Amino acid sequence: MEKEKSELLTAGKIAAQLGVSGAVVLKTIKALDIKPDLVKAGCSYYGADTIKKVKASLK
C-alpha cells in the first residue's frame, strides 16, 4: 500500500516532471475530465496513467 502512495503525484509534481507549468497540467487534467486517484488533506494525487494521458495531450 505504501508503494502505491509513493507513485502518486500532485499536479505540481507532474508539471515539474514534464517541464511545464502547473496551470497547464491542471487545465489539461480538467479538459480531459480526469478524476484524482487519491484526495488527501484537500490535495489531489494522480497515478502513472494520468501522467501518460497529460504527456500525450501536451504533444
Coordinates of N, CA and C in Angstrom, one line a residue:
M1 N 0.8 -1.2 0.0 CA 0.0 0.0 0.0 C 0.9 1.3 0.0
E2 N 1.9 1.3 0.8 CA 2.8 2.4 0.9 C 3.5 2.7 -0.5
K3 N 3.8 1.6 -1.2 CA 4.5 1.7 -2.5 C 3.5 2.4 -3.5
E4 N 2.2 2.1 -3.4 CA 1.3 2.7 -4.3 C 1.2 4.2 -4.0
K5 N 1.2 4.6 -2.8 CA 1.2 6.1 -2.4 C 2.4 6.8 -3.0
S6 N 3.5 6.2 -3.0 CA 4.7 6.9 -3.4 C 4.7 7.1 -4.9
E7 N 3.9 6.4 -5.7 CA 3.8 6.6 -7.1 C 2.8 7.7 -7.5
L8 N 2.0 8.1 -6.5 CA 1.0 9.2 -6.8 C 1.6 10.5 -6.7
L9 N 1.3 11.4 -7.6 CA 1.9 12.7 -7.7 C 0.9 13.8 -7.7
T10 N 1.2 15.0 -7.2 CA 0.3 16.1 -7.4 C 0.5 16.7 -8.8
A11 N -0.4 17.6 -9.2 CA -0.3 18.2 -10.5 C 1.0 19.0 -10.6
G12 N 1.4 19.6 -9.5 CA 2.7 20.4 -9.5 C 3.9 19.5 -9.8
K13 N 3.9 18.3 -9.2 CA 5.0 17.4 -9.4 C 5.0 16.8 -10.8
I14 N 3.8 16.6 -11.3 CA 3.7 16.1 -12.7 C 4.2 17.2 -13.6
A15 N 3.8 18.5 -13.4 CA 4.3 19.6 -14.2 C 5.8 19.7 -14.1
A16 N 6.4 19.5 -13.0 CA 7.9 19.5 -12.9 C 8.5 18.4 -13.7
Q17 N 7.9 17.2 -13.6 CA 8.4 16.1 -14.4 C 8.4 16.4 -15.9
L18 N 7.3 17.0 -16.3 CA 7.1 17.2 -17.8 C 7.7 18.5 -18.3
G19 N 8.2 19.4 -17.3 CA 8.8 20.6 -17.7 C 7.8 21.7 -18.2
V20 N 6.6 21.7 -17.7 CA 5.6 22.7 -18.0 C 5.1 23.3 -16.7
S21 N 4.3 24.3 -16.8 CA 3.7 24.9 -15.6 C 2.6 24.1 -15.0
G22 N 2.4 24.3 -13.7 CA 1.3 23.6 -13.0 C -0.1 24.0 -13.6
A23 N -0.2 25.2 -14.0 CA -1.5 25.6 -14.6 C -1.8 24.8 -15.9
V24 N -0.8 24.6 -16.7 CA -1.0 23.8 -17.9 C -1.5 22.4 -17.6
V25 N -0.9 21.8 -16.6 CA -1.2 20.4 -16.2 C -2.7 20.4 -15.6
L26 N -3.0 21.4 -14.8 CA -4.3 21.5 -14.2 C -5.4 21.6 -15.3
K27 N -5.1 22.5 -16.2 CA -6.1 22.7 -17.3 C -6.3 21.5 -18.1
T28 N -5.2 20.8 -18.4 CA -5.2 19.5 -19.2 C -6.0 18.5 -18.4
I29 N -5.8 18.3 -17.1 CA -6.5 17.4 -16.3 C -8.0 17.7 -16.3
K30 N -8.3 19.0 -16.2 CA -9.7 19.4 -16.2 C -10.3 19.1 -17.6
A31 N -9.6 19.5 -18.7 CA -10.1 19.3 -20.0 C -10.4 17.8 -20.3
L32 N -9.5 16.9 -19.8 CA -9.7 15.5 -20.1 C -10.6 14.9 -19.1
D33 N -11.1 15.7 -18.1 CA -12.1 15.2 -17.1 C -11.5 14.0 -16.3
I34 N -10.2 14.1 -15.9 CA -9.6 13.1 -15.1 C -9.8 13.3 -13.6
K35 N -10.3 12.3 -13.0 CA -10.5 12.3 -11.5 C -9.2 11.9 -10.8
P36 N -9.0 12.5 -9.6 CA -7.8 12.1 -8.9 C -7.9 10.7 -8.3
D37 N -6.8 10.0 -8.2 CA -6.7 8.7 -7.7 C -6.9 8.7 -6.2
L38 N -6.4 9.8 -5.6 CA -6.5 9.9 -4.1 C -6.6 11.4 -3.8
V39 N -7.5 11.7 -2.8 CA -7.5 13.1 -2.3 C -7.2 13.0 -0.8
K40 N -6.2 13.7 -0.4 CA -5.7 13.6 1.0 C -5.5 15.0 1.4
A41 N -6.1 15.4 2.5 CA -6.0 16.8 3.1 C -6.2 17.9 2.0
G42 N -7.2 17.6 1.1 CA -7.5 18.6 0.1 C -6.6 18.6 -1.1
C43 N -5.6 17.8 -1.1 CA -4.7 17.7 -2.3 C -5.0 16.5 -3.1
S44 N -5.1 16.7 -4.4 CA -5.4 15.6 -5.4 C -4.1 15.0 -5.8
Y45 N -4.1 13.7 -5.8 CA -2.9 12.9 -6.3 C -3.3 12.0 -7.4
Y46 N -2.4 12.0 -8.4 CA -2.7 11.3 -9.7 C -1.6 10.2 -9.9
G47 N -2.0 9.1 -10.5 CA -1.1 8.0 -10.8 C -0.4 8.1 -12.1
A48 N 0.3 7.0 -12.5 CA 1.0 6.9 -13.7 C 0.1 7.1 -15.0
D49 N -1.1 6.5 -14.9 CA -2.0 6.7 -16.1 C -2.3 8.1 -16.4
T50 N -2.5 8.9 -15.4 CA -2.7 10.3 -15.6 C -1.5 11.0 -16.2
I51 N -0.4 10.7 -15.8 CA 0.9 11.3 -16.3 C 1.0 11.0 -17.8
K52 N 0.7 9.8 -18.2 CA 0.8 9.4 -19.6 C -0.3 10.2 -20.4
K53 N -1.5 10.3 -19.9 CA -2.5 11.0 -20.6 C -2.2 12.5 -20.8
V54 N -1.7 13.1 -19.7 CA -1.3 14.5 -19.8 C -0.2 14.7 -20.8
K55 N 0.8 13.8 -20.7 CA 2.0 14.0 -21.6 C 1.6 13.8 -23.0
A56 N 0.7 12.9 -23.3 CA 0.2 12.7 -24.7 C -0.6 13.9 -25.2
S57 N -1.4 14.4 -24.3 CA -2.2 15.6 -24.6 C -1.4 16.8 -24.9
L58 N -0.2 17.0 -24.3 CA 0.6 18.1 -24.5 C 1.4 18.1 -25.8
K59 N 1.5 17.0 -26.4 CA 2.3 16.9 -27.6 C 1.6 17.5 -28.8

